[in-house]
mmCIF file of C-alpha atoms and ligand atoms in Angstrom:
data_model
loop_
_atom_site.group_PDB
_atom_site.id
_atom_site.type_symbol
_atom_site.label_atom_id
_atom_site.label_comp_id
_atom_site.label_asym_id
_atom_site.label_seq_id
_atom_site.Cartn_x
_atom_site.Cartn_y
_atom_site.Cartn_z
ATOM 1 C CA MET A 291 16.772 6.117 -15.208
ATOM 2 C CA ALA A 292 18.887 3.823 -17.358
ATOM 3 C CA ALA A 293 17.771 0.192 -17.375
ATOM 4 C CA ALA A 294 21.242 -0.779 -16.112
ATOM 5 C CA THR A 295 20.825 1.148 -12.855
ATOM 6 C CA HIS A 296 17.188 0.186 -12.281
ATOM 7 C CA LYS A 297 16.642 -2.079 -9.276
ATOM 8 C CA ARG A 298 13.877 -4.620 -9.722
ATOM 9 C CA LEU A 299 11.175 -4.103 -7.118
ATOM 10 C CA VAL A 300 10.632 -6.939 -4.660
ATOM 11 C CA ILE A 301 8.632 -4.691 -2.322
ATOM 12 C CA PRO A 302 4.885 -5.152 -1.782
ATOM 13 C CA GLY A 303 3.953 -2.189 -3.914
ATOM 14 C CA PRO A 304 4.655 -0.541 -6.107
ATOM 15 C CA VAL A 305 5.806 -3.679 -7.861
ATOM 16 C CA GLU A 306 7.908 -4.124 -10.955
ATOM 17 C CA VAL A 307 6.103 -2.978 -14.108
ATOM 18 C CA ARG A 308 7.043 -4.575 -17.422
ATOM 19 C CA LYS A 309 8.579 -2.313 -20.055
ATOM 20 C CA GLU A 310 5.752 -2.981 -22.540
ATOM 21 C CA VAL A 311 3.240 -1.761 -19.973
ATOM 22 C CA LEU A 312 5.305 1.325 -19.147
ATOM 23 C CA ASP A 313 5.580 2.039 -22.881
ATOM 24 C CA ALA A 314 1.804 1.862 -23.327
ATOM 25 C CA GLN A 315 1.639 5.110 -21.326
ATOM 26 C CA THR A 316 3.396 7.000 -24.110
ATOM 27 C CA GLU A 317 0.432 6.802 -26.529
ATOM 28 C CA TRP A 318 -0.570 10.218 -27.843
ATOM 29 C CA MET A 319 -2.861 11.993 -25.397
ATOM 30 C CA ILE A 320 -6.584 12.063 -26.102
ATOM 31 C CA GLY A 321 -9.276 14.285 -24.639
ATOM 32 C CA HIS A 322 -11.425 12.540 -22.063
ATOM 33 C CA ARG A 323 -14.636 13.785 -23.670
ATOM 34 C CA SER A 324 -13.687 12.231 -27.022
ATOM 35 C CA LYS A 325 -15.034 9.158 -28.797
ATOM 36 C CA ALA A 326 -11.579 7.571 -28.509
ATOM 37 C CA PHE A 327 -11.753 7.871 -24.732
ATOM 38 C CA GLU A 328 -15.244 6.370 -24.606
ATOM 39 C CA GLU A 329 -13.909 3.400 -26.553
ATOM 40 C CA LEU A 330 -10.948 3.031 -24.209
ATOM 41 C CA PHE A 331 -13.258 3.202 -21.180
ATOM 42 C CA ALA A 332 -15.644 0.631 -22.651
ATOM 43 C CA ARG A 333 -12.758 -1.736 -23.429
ATOM 44 C CA LEU A 334 -11.529 -1.397 -19.859
ATOM 45 C CA GLN A 335 -15.025 -2.087 -18.471
ATOM 46 C CA THR A 336 -15.293 -5.360 -20.356
ATOM 47 C CA LYS A 337 -11.883 -6.568 -19.239
ATOM 48 C CA LEU A 338 -12.223 -5.348 -15.643
ATOM 49 C CA LYS A 339 -15.537 -7.161 -15.265
ATOM 50 C CA GLN A 340 -13.781 -10.357 -16.320
ATOM 51 C CA ALA A 341 -10.925 -9.648 -13.905
ATOM 52 C CA PHE A 342 -13.260 -9.078 -10.947
ATOM 53 C CA VAL A 343 -15.521 -11.915 -12.123
ATOM 54 C CA THR A 344 -18.556 -9.687 -11.887
ATOM 55 C CA GLU A 345 -21.548 -8.807 -14.015
ATOM 56 C CA SER A 346 -21.797 -5.391 -12.339
ATOM 57 C CA ARG A 347 -19.804 -2.257 -13.132
ATOM 58 C CA VAL A 348 -16.206 -1.460 -12.199
ATOM 59 C CA PHE A 349 -15.318 2.076 -11.142
ATOM 60 C CA VAL A 350 -12.006 3.422 -12.437
ATOM 61 C CA GLN A 351 -10.662 6.260 -10.321
ATOM 62 C CA GLY A 352 -7.694 8.560 -10.549
ATOM 63 C CA SER A 353 -6.433 7.959 -6.990
ATOM 64 C CA SER A 354 -4.671 5.308 -4.989
ATOM 65 C CA GLY A 355 -6.628 2.664 -3.086
ATOM 66 C CA THR A 356 -6.920 4.931 -0.046
ATOM 67 C CA GLY A 357 -9.305 7.149 -1.999
ATOM 68 C CA LEU A 358 -11.701 4.275 -2.520
ATOM 69 C CA TRP A 359 -11.471 3.334 1.152
ATOM 70 C CA GLU A 360 -12.821 6.789 1.870
ATOM 71 C CA GLY A 361 -15.402 6.430 -0.902
ATOM 72 C CA ALA A 362 -16.555 3.093 0.505
ATOM 73 C CA SER A 363 -16.941 4.402 4.043
ATOM 74 C CA ARG A 364 -18.718 7.529 2.876
ATOM 75 C CA ASN A 365 -21.151 5.993 0.428
ATOM 76 C CA CYS A 366 -21.996 2.730 2.161
ATOM 77 C CA ILE A 367 -22.582 3.691 5.796
ATOM 78 C CA ARG A 368 -25.623 5.832 6.540
ATOM 79 C CA GLU A 369 -25.738 8.559 9.145
ATOM 80 C CA GLY A 370 -26.483 7.046 12.551
ATOM 81 C CA LYS A 371 -25.689 3.488 11.385
ATOM 82 C CA LYS A 372 -22.619 1.416 12.087
ATOM 83 C CA ALA A 373 -19.861 -0.408 10.249
ATOM 84 C CA LEU A 374 -18.062 -3.514 11.439
ATOM 85 C CA HIS A 375 -14.344 -3.451 10.628
ATOM 86 C CA LEU A 376 -12.222 -6.599 10.825
ATOM 87 C CA VAL A 377 -8.806 -5.416 11.986
ATOM 88 C CA GLY A 378 -5.592 -7.437 12.085
ATOM 89 C CA GLY A 379 -2.792 -5.337 10.651
ATOM 90 C CA ALA A 380 -1.716 -1.861 9.604
ATOM 91 C CA PHE A 381 -4.035 -1.530 6.611
ATOM 92 C CA SER A 382 -7.228 -2.874 8.127
ATOM 93 C CA GLU A 383 -6.514 -0.593 11.089
ATOM 94 C CA ARG A 384 -6.194 2.427 8.793
ATOM 95 C CA TRP A 385 -9.445 1.727 6.963
ATOM 96 C CA ALA A 386 -11.315 1.597 10.298
ATOM 97 C CA GLU A 387 -9.719 4.924 11.200
ATOM 98 C CA ILE A 388 -10.801 6.413 7.868
ATOM 99 C CA SER A 389 -14.418 5.416 8.526
ATOM 100 C CA GLN A 390 -14.218 7.141 11.900
ATOM 101 C CA LEU A 391 -12.574 10.240 10.441
ATOM 102 C CA ASN A 392 -15.524 10.441 8.051
ATOM 103 C CA GLY A 393 -17.860 10.571 11.022
ATOM 104 C CA LYS A 394 -19.044 6.960 10.868
ATOM 105 C CA GLN A 395 -19.683 4.758 13.877
ATOM 106 C CA VAL A 396 -17.341 1.816 13.901
ATOM 107 C CA ASP A 397 -17.144 -1.462 15.806
ATOM 108 C CA VAL A 398 -14.013 -3.517 15.440
ATOM 109 C CA ILE A 399 -13.212 -7.217 15.646
ATOM 110 C CA ALA A 400 -9.485 -7.207 16.334
ATOM 111 C CA VAL A 401 -7.195 -10.205 15.981
ATOM 112 C CA ASP A 402 -3.470 -10.318 16.720
ATOM 113 C CA TRP A 403 -1.258 -9.304 13.830
ATOM 114 C CA GLY A 404 -0.448 -12.399 11.795
ATOM 115 C CA LYS A 405 -3.818 -14.044 12.490
ATOM 116 C CA ALA A 406 -6.840 -14.343 10.180
ATOM 117 C CA HIS A 407 -10.468 -13.528 10.935
ATOM 118 C CA THR A 408 -12.976 -16.361 11.001
ATOM 119 C CA PRO A 409 -16.582 -16.515 9.756
ATOM 120 C CA GLU A 410 -17.629 -17.473 13.306
ATOM 121 C CA MET A 411 -16.312 -14.167 14.685
ATOM 122 C CA VAL A 412 -18.370 -12.275 12.123
ATOM 123 C CA ALA A 413 -21.483 -14.420 12.727
ATOM 124 C CA GLU A 414 -21.302 -13.679 16.436
ATOM 125 C CA ALA A 415 -20.987 -9.932 15.879
ATOM 126 C CA LEU A 416 -23.847 -9.828 13.364
ATOM 127 C CA GLN A 417 -26.136 -11.679 15.763
ATOM 128 C CA LYS A 418 -25.580 -9.005 18.399
ATOM 129 C CA GLU A 419 -25.713 -5.797 16.370
ATOM 130 C CA THR A 420 -27.036 -4.387 13.096
ATOM 131 C CA TYR A 421 -24.443 -3.080 10.656
ATOM 132 C CA ASP A 422 -24.659 -1.153 7.415
ATOM 133 C CA ALA A 423 -21.425 -2.749 6.260
ATOM 134 C CA VAL A 424 -18.801 -5.340 7.101
ATOM 135 C CA CYS A 425 -15.373 -4.110 5.991
ATOM 136 C CA VAL A 426 -12.582 -6.625 5.546
ATOM 137 C CA VAL A 427 -9.116 -6.677 4.017
ATOM 138 C CA HIS A 428 -8.648 -9.642 1.680
ATOM 139 C CA ASN A 429 -4.873 -9.677 1.927
ATOM 140 C CA GLU A 430 -3.317 -7.812 4.871
ATOM 141 C CA THR A 431 -0.087 -6.590 3.277
ATOM 142 C CA SER A 432 1.576 -5.738 6.595
ATOM 143 C CA THR A 433 1.318 -9.292 7.954
ATOM 144 C CA GLY A 434 1.004 -11.508 4.865
ATOM 145 C CA VAL A 435 -2.368 -12.939 5.922
ATOM 146 C CA THR A 436 -5.139 -13.778 3.442
ATOM 147 C CA ASN A 437 -8.567 -13.695 5.057
ATOM 148 C CA PRO A 438 -11.274 -16.280 4.183
ATOM 149 C CA ILE A 439 -13.335 -13.872 2.087
ATOM 150 C CA LYS A 440 -15.642 -16.483 0.602
ATOM 151 C CA ALA A 441 -16.566 -17.997 3.989
ATOM 152 C CA ILE A 442 -17.067 -14.606 5.652
ATOM 153 C CA GLY A 443 -19.242 -13.600 2.690
ATOM 154 C CA GLU A 444 -21.535 -16.562 3.315
ATOM 155 C CA VAL A 445 -22.204 -15.177 6.799
ATOM 156 C CA VAL A 446 -22.688 -11.563 5.700
ATOM 157 C CA ARG A 447 -25.113 -12.608 2.939
ATOM 158 C CA GLN A 448 -27.577 -13.767 5.596
ATOM 159 C CA TYR A 449 -28.105 -10.093 6.480
ATOM 160 C CA PRO A 450 -29.749 -8.388 3.495
ATOM 161 C CA ASP A 451 -29.182 -4.851 4.806
ATOM 162 C CA THR A 452 -25.485 -5.346 5.449
ATOM 163 C CA LEU A 453 -23.077 -4.590 2.622
ATOM 164 C CA TYR A 454 -19.936 -6.682 2.229
ATOM 165 C CA LEU A 455 -16.984 -4.404 1.444
ATOM 166 C CA VAL A 456 -13.643 -5.990 0.596
ATOM 167 C CA ASP A 457 -10.245 -4.318 0.242
ATOM 168 C CA THR A 458 -8.376 -6.494 -2.231
ATOM 169 C CA VAL A 459 -5.570 -3.994 -2.795
ATOM 170 C CA SER A 460 -2.786 -6.587 -2.575
ATOM 171 C CA GLY A 461 -4.941 -9.581 -3.463
ATOM 172 C CA PHE A 462 -6.620 -8.669 -6.744
ATOM 173 C CA LEU A 463 -5.129 -10.488 -9.736
ATOM 174 C CA GLY A 464 -2.816 -12.455 -7.466
ATOM 175 C CA ILE A 465 -5.326 -14.368 -5.335
ATOM 176 C CA GLU A 466 -8.635 -15.921 -6.333
ATOM 177 C CA LEU A 467 -11.522 -13.496 -5.893
ATOM 178 C CA LEU A 468 -14.979 -14.233 -7.305
ATOM 179 C CA THR A 469 -16.809 -11.006 -6.615
ATOM 180 C CA ASP A 470 -20.397 -11.955 -7.495
ATOM 181 C CA GLU A 471 -20.249 -15.603 -6.468
ATOM 182 C CA TRP A 472 -18.862 -14.704 -3.035
ATOM 183 C CA GLY A 473 -21.504 -12.039 -2.427
ATOM 184 C CA ILE A 474 -19.096 -9.109 -2.379
ATOM 185 C CA ASP A 475 -20.799 -5.737 -2.791
ATOM 186 C CA MET A 476 -17.655 -3.706 -3.272
ATOM 187 C CA ALA A 477 -14.186 -5.047 -4.053
ATOM 188 C CA LEU A 478 -11.660 -2.227 -4.173
ATOM 189 C CA THR A 479 -8.063 -2.262 -5.317
ATOM 190 C CA SER A 480 -5.086 -0.193 -6.464
ATOM 191 C CA SER A 481 -3.036 -0.440 -9.630
ATOM 192 C CA GLN A 482 0.426 -0.883 -8.125
ATOM 193 C CA LYS A 483 0.188 -4.299 -6.458
ATOM 194 C CA ALA A 484 -0.571 -7.636 -8.145
ATOM 195 C CA PHE A 485 -2.145 -5.753 -11.072
ATOM 196 C CA ALA A 486 1.468 -4.705 -11.846
ATOM 197 C CA LEU A 487 0.708 -1.223 -13.129
ATOM 198 C CA PRO A 488 2.271 2.057 -12.036
ATOM 199 C CA PRO A 489 0.560 3.686 -9.018
ATOM 200 C CA GLY A 490 -2.244 6.198 -9.541
ATOM 201 C CA LEU A 491 -5.347 4.223 -10.472
ATOM 202 C CA ALA A 492 -7.888 2.624 -8.170
ATOM 203 C CA PHE A 493 -10.642 0.225 -9.205
ATOM 204 C CA ALA A 494 -13.762 -1.096 -7.535
ATOM 205 C CA ALA A 495 -16.396 -3.616 -8.533
ATOM 206 C CA ILE A 496 -19.658 -2.110 -7.314
ATOM 207 C CA SER A 497 -22.969 -3.921 -6.832
ATOM 208 C CA ASP A 498 -26.414 -2.385 -7.392
ATOM 209 C CA ARG A 499 -26.931 -2.651 -3.626
ATOM 210 C CA VAL A 500 -24.024 -0.252 -3.056
ATOM 211 C CA LEU A 501 -25.640 2.325 -5.328
ATOM 212 C CA GLU A 502 -29.024 1.871 -3.647
ATOM 213 C CA ARG A 503 -27.309 2.478 -0.307
ATOM 214 C CA ALA A 504 -25.346 5.503 -1.580
ATOM 215 C CA ALA A 505 -28.628 7.089 -2.659
ATOM 216 C CA GLN A 506 -29.718 6.997 1.001
ATOM 217 C CA VAL A 507 -26.597 8.761 2.276
ATOM 218 C CA THR A 508 -26.968 12.522 2.353
ATOM 219 C CA ASN A 509 -23.348 13.616 2.550
ATOM 220 C CA ARG A 510 -21.354 11.604 0.038
ATOM 221 C CA GLY A 511 -18.798 14.346 -0.567
ATOM 222 C CA TYR A 512 -17.766 15.203 -4.120
ATOM 223 C CA TYR A 513 -14.761 13.353 -5.568
ATOM 224 C CA PHE A 514 -15.910 9.902 -4.513
ATOM 225 C CA ASP A 515 -19.655 10.387 -4.886
ATOM 226 C CA PHE A 516 -20.649 6.965 -6.229
ATOM 227 C CA ILE A 517 -23.910 8.258 -7.721
ATOM 228 C CA GLU A 518 -22.006 10.780 -9.848
ATOM 229 C CA ILE A 519 -19.342 8.253 -10.831
ATOM 230 C CA GLU A 520 -22.082 5.818 -11.912
ATOM 231 C CA ALA A 521 -23.841 8.490 -13.989
ATOM 232 C CA SER A 522 -20.613 9.134 -15.911
ATOM 233 C CA LEU A 523 -19.750 5.451 -16.170
ATOM 234 C CA LYS A 524 -23.015 4.819 -17.996
ATOM 235 C CA LYS A 525 -21.675 7.174 -20.674
ATOM 236 C CA ASN A 526 -18.270 5.440 -20.654
ATOM 237 C CA ASN A 527 -16.752 8.415 -18.926
ATOM 238 C CA THR A 528 -15.609 9.868 -15.606
ATOM 239 C CA PRO A 529 -16.881 12.968 -13.745
ATOM 240 C CA SER A 530 -13.444 14.632 -13.703
ATOM 241 C CA THR A 531 -10.259 14.346 -15.753
ATOM 242 C CA PRO A 532 -8.923 10.780 -15.472
ATOM 243 C CA PRO A 533 -5.260 9.637 -15.720
ATOM 244 C CA VAL A 534 -5.585 8.673 -19.383
ATOM 245 C CA SER A 535 -1.983 7.433 -19.779
ATOM 246 C CA LEU A 536 -2.416 5.019 -16.895
ATOM 247 C CA MET A 537 -5.607 3.792 -18.483
ATOM 248 C CA PHE A 538 -3.719 2.989 -21.703
ATOM 249 C CA ALA A 539 -1.326 0.967 -19.562
ATOM 250 C CA ALA A 540 -4.237 -0.789 -17.817
ATOM 251 C CA ASP A 541 -5.746 -1.683 -21.193
ATOM 252 C CA LYS A 542 -2.479 -3.311 -22.306
ATOM 253 C CA GLN A 543 -1.888 -5.052 -18.972
ATOM 254 C CA LEU A 544 -5.417 -6.493 -18.828
ATOM 255 C CA GLU A 545 -4.959 -7.866 -22.333
ATOM 256 C CA ASP A 546 -1.820 -9.705 -21.192
ATOM 257 C CA ILE A 547 -3.424 -10.857 -17.939
ATOM 258 C CA MET A 548 -6.338 -12.369 -19.821
ATOM 259 C CA SER A 549 -3.889 -14.146 -22.141
ATOM 260 C CA GLU A 550 -2.181 -15.663 -19.107
ATOM 261 C CA GLY A 551 -5.623 -16.542 -17.682
ATOM 262 C CA LEU A 552 -6.906 -15.737 -14.192
ATOM 263 C CA GLN A 553 -6.593 -19.291 -12.945
ATOM 264 C CA ALA A 554 -3.020 -19.592 -14.229
ATOM 265 C CA ARG A 555 -2.156 -16.273 -12.600
ATOM 266 C CA TRP A 556 -3.591 -17.369 -9.231
ATOM 267 C CA THR A 557 -1.732 -20.691 -9.492
ATOM 268 C CA ARG A 558 1.577 -18.965 -10.297
ATOM 269 C CA HIS A 559 1.188 -16.849 -7.151
ATOM 270 C CA ILE A 560 0.492 -19.918 -5.003
ATOM 271 C CA GLN A 561 3.576 -21.575 -6.465
ATOM 272 C CA MET A 562 5.697 -18.532 -5.513
ATOM 273 C CA ARG A 563 4.193 -18.479 -2.014
ATOM 274 C CA ASP A 564 5.037 -22.140 -1.508
ATOM 275 C CA MET A 565 8.591 -21.602 -2.777
ATOM 276 C CA THR A 566 9.090 -18.716 -0.349
ATOM 277 C CA ILE A 567 7.651 -20.553 2.651
ATOM 278 C CA ALA A 568 9.783 -23.631 1.924
ATOM 279 C CA TRP A 569 12.846 -21.402 1.595
ATOM 280 C CA ALA A 570 12.153 -19.530 4.875
ATOM 281 C CA GLU A 571 11.497 -22.723 6.799
ATOM 282 C CA ALA A 572 14.628 -24.418 5.478
ATOM 283 C CA ARG A 573 16.618 -21.376 6.670
ATOM 284 C CA GLU A 574 15.045 -21.758 10.131
ATOM 285 C CA MET A 575 13.431 -18.364 9.936
ATOM 286 C CA GLY A 576 9.807 -19.352 9.846
ATOM 287 C CA VAL A 577 6.796 -17.436 8.588
ATOM 288 C CA PHE A 578 4.973 -14.832 10.663
ATOM 289 C CA SER A 579 1.473 -15.372 9.281
ATOM 290 C CA GLN A 580 -0.885 -18.083 10.517
ATOM 291 C CA GLU A 581 -0.630 -21.419 8.744
ATOM 292 C CA GLY A 582 -3.515 -22.004 6.356
ATOM 293 C CA PHE A 583 -3.940 -18.258 5.728
ATOM 294 C CA ARG A 584 -0.560 -17.413 4.202
ATOM 295 C CA SER A 585 -0.666 -14.954 1.387
ATOM 296 C CA PRO A 586 0.032 -15.960 -2.217
ATOM 297 C CA THR A 587 1.272 -12.417 -2.972
ATOM 298 C CA VAL A 588 3.516 -11.521 -0.016
ATOM 299 C CA THR A 589 5.306 -13.646 2.558
ATOM 300 C CA THR A 590 6.149 -12.116 5.915
ATOM 301 C CA VAL A 591 9.290 -13.907 7.007
ATOM 302 C CA ALA A 592 9.871 -14.101 10.751
ATOM 303 C CA ASN A 593 13.383 -12.774 11.158
ATOM 304 C CA GLY A 594 14.465 -15.693 13.350
ATOM 305 C CA ARG A 595 18.114 -15.278 12.335
ATOM 306 C CA ASN A 596 18.086 -11.653 13.401
ATOM 307 C CA ILE A 597 19.290 -10.429 10.053
ATOM 308 C CA ASN A 598 20.263 -6.761 9.911
ATOM 309 C CA MET A 599 17.685 -5.470 7.431
ATOM 310 C CA ASP A 600 19.761 -2.515 6.242
ATOM 311 C CA ASP A 601 22.731 -4.754 5.475
ATOM 312 C CA MET A 602 20.523 -7.258 3.671
ATOM 313 C CA ALA A 603 18.804 -4.551 1.618
ATOM 314 C CA LYS A 604 22.176 -3.044 0.704
ATOM 315 C CA PHE A 605 23.577 -6.405 -0.362
ATOM 316 C CA MET A 606 20.474 -7.144 -2.452
ATOM 317 C CA GLY A 607 20.653 -3.655 -3.930
ATOM 318 C CA GLY A 608 24.070 -4.625 -5.283
ATOM 319 C CA LYS A 609 22.393 -7.551 -7.010
ATOM 320 C CA GLY A 610 19.846 -5.245 -8.615
ATOM 321 C CA PHE A 611 16.890 -5.835 -6.282
ATOM 322 C CA SER A 612 15.020 -3.376 -4.101
ATOM 323 C CA MET A 613 13.917 -5.144 -0.900
ATOM 324 C CA ASP A 614 11.436 -4.579 1.910
ATOM 325 C CA LYS A 615 12.540 -4.258 5.545
ATOM 326 C CA GLY A 616 9.212 -4.984 7.277
ATOM 327 C CA TYR A 617 6.202 -2.806 8.059
ATOM 328 C CA GLY A 618 4.656 -1.085 11.048
ATOM 329 C CA LYS A 619 5.037 -2.567 14.471
ATOM 330 C CA VAL A 620 6.521 -5.848 13.170
ATOM 331 C CA LYS A 621 9.246 -4.134 11.121
ATOM 332 C CA GLY A 622 12.624 -5.776 11.766
ATOM 333 C CA LYS A 623 11.009 -8.664 13.607
ATOM 334 C CA THR A 624 9.711 -9.611 10.177
ATOM 335 C CA PHE A 625 10.488 -8.661 6.601
ATOM 336 C CA ARG A 626 8.344 -9.141 3.562
ATOM 337 C CA ILE A 627 9.186 -10.842 0.312
ATOM 338 C CA ALA A 628 6.681 -9.722 -2.279
ATOM 339 C CA HIS A 629 5.975 -12.237 -5.014
ATOM 340 C CA MET A 630 3.189 -10.575 -6.884
ATOM 341 C CA GLY A 631 2.196 -9.143 -10.220
ATOM 342 C CA ASP A 632 4.196 -10.308 -13.206
ATOM 343 C CA MET A 633 7.069 -11.760 -11.170
ATOM 344 C CA SER A 634 8.080 -15.215 -12.372
ATOM 345 C CA PRO A 635 9.147 -18.122 -10.181
ATOM 346 C CA SER A 636 12.619 -17.895 -11.765
ATOM 347 C CA THR A 637 13.010 -14.249 -10.692
ATOM 348 C CA LEU A 638 11.905 -15.235 -7.201
ATOM 349 C CA GLU A 639 14.523 -18.004 -7.287
ATOM 350 C CA GLU A 640 17.154 -15.345 -8.046
ATOM 351 C CA VAL A 641 15.940 -13.241 -5.112
ATOM 352 C CA LEU A 642 16.031 -16.150 -2.673
ATOM 353 C CA SER A 643 19.491 -17.256 -3.847
ATOM 354 C CA GLY A 644 20.682 -13.666 -3.423
ATOM 355 C CA ILE A 645 19.522 -13.651 0.213
ATOM 356 C CA ASP A 646 21.209 -17.032 0.696
ATOM 357 C CA GLU A 647 24.443 -15.520 -0.544
ATOM 358 C CA PHE A 648 24.027 -12.692 1.969
ATOM 359 C CA LEU A 649 23.356 -15.225 4.737
ATOM 360 C CA GLY A 650 26.319 -17.290 3.628
ATOM 361 C CA VAL A 651 24.260 -20.498 3.499
HETATM 362 C C1 PLP B 759 -4.148 -3.974 1.969
HETATM 363 C C2 PLP B 759 -3.959 -2.539 1.600
HETATM 364 N N1 PLP B 759 -5.017 -1.736 1.589
HETATM 365 C C3 PLP B 759 -4.921 -0.441 1.247
HETATM 366 C C4 PLP B 759 -3.702 0.122 0.941
HETATM 367 C C5 PLP B 759 -3.645 1.555 0.571
HETATM 368 O O1 PLP B 759 -3.569 1.604 -0.818
HETATM 369 P P1 PLP B 759 -2.866 2.795 -1.578
HETATM 370 O O2 PLP B 759 -1.432 2.823 -1.118
HETATM 371 O O3 PLP B 759 -3.031 2.404 -3.019
HETATM 372 O O4 PLP B 759 -3.592 4.022 -1.217
HETATM 373 C C6 PLP B 759 -2.553 -0.672 0.923
HETATM 374 C C7 PLP B 759 -1.258 -0.124 0.602
HETATM 375 O O5 PLP B 759 -0.221 -0.747 0.671
HETATM 376 C C8 PLP B 759 -2.694 -2.036 1.262
HETATM 377 O O6 PLP B 759 -1.642 -2.851 1.253
#
């Protein structure tokens, strides 16, 4: 597609990918059993460990985040044991379903869409029942809620046999996440959200405890068998053929992310969140997600003005932006403005002014 006809993505994934990062994919292909690949893999490990703020390893998988959901459920919950899923939106709901589809026993703490989970809810559940894992979504992309991962982690850490599994698909590299310090055993993510890479790669920081647990699970399947992935990782490799071109792009993108600095990146996202909330409130539309837990990467605007989403998206398309129209059961009642990845506050300003023009305000 010619650059002139490309619409910049303001949807919550895939997000806009910078041209330099797209270009990194056109490096000459290398064999994945070569020395050059081992070097690429080792470089990625070093940078990914910095990005997840972990001393452990980071799995790099050719799949989207959904694959690692399945891997997490399969490898971390033993036969006959239970998982506790915190559910409050479309994605946390789906992960709980995936655990069940993989034959795992699941209990759920459900909150209304738009609300966050609290550490107290988790403490109460853990007092009553023993769980192999607590599964939580850091940033619920359907509702724009960021859960208190650090505080929930403090509760889970009091139970040495319970793993703390965090989906940070739309949080990672947009919202603060200190994997080791917050006691997270597995933090999983995809490439196409705040990481600002093309879709197709999934990543997970994995603690030793996860691997010890996986060794006790008899049916781990094949593609996401964590024990096999770890054995290859130790040799700077992957069990099957990885998406090498995407890994070149990840190498370049991580370099640029580290130059920006994690803290600066998190702060830029908070700035964009605050701009979007202020804009929505001034337009008397409001924000769907609970105050105090509003996402730095995606704002779910309550469609108080009853905007016709198709008309708005068409208008914004004319301005060169591809917009979201809401998700799941709150589609239309809400719409999402994604402000994640490499988006700058000035681009967001352009987006918000474009919507103003559509609204005629
Ligand atoms: C919070 C969250 N978790 C998981 C997923 C699934 O990830 P993927 O689409 O990379 O499979 C998504 C997708 O949007 C998501 O937003």
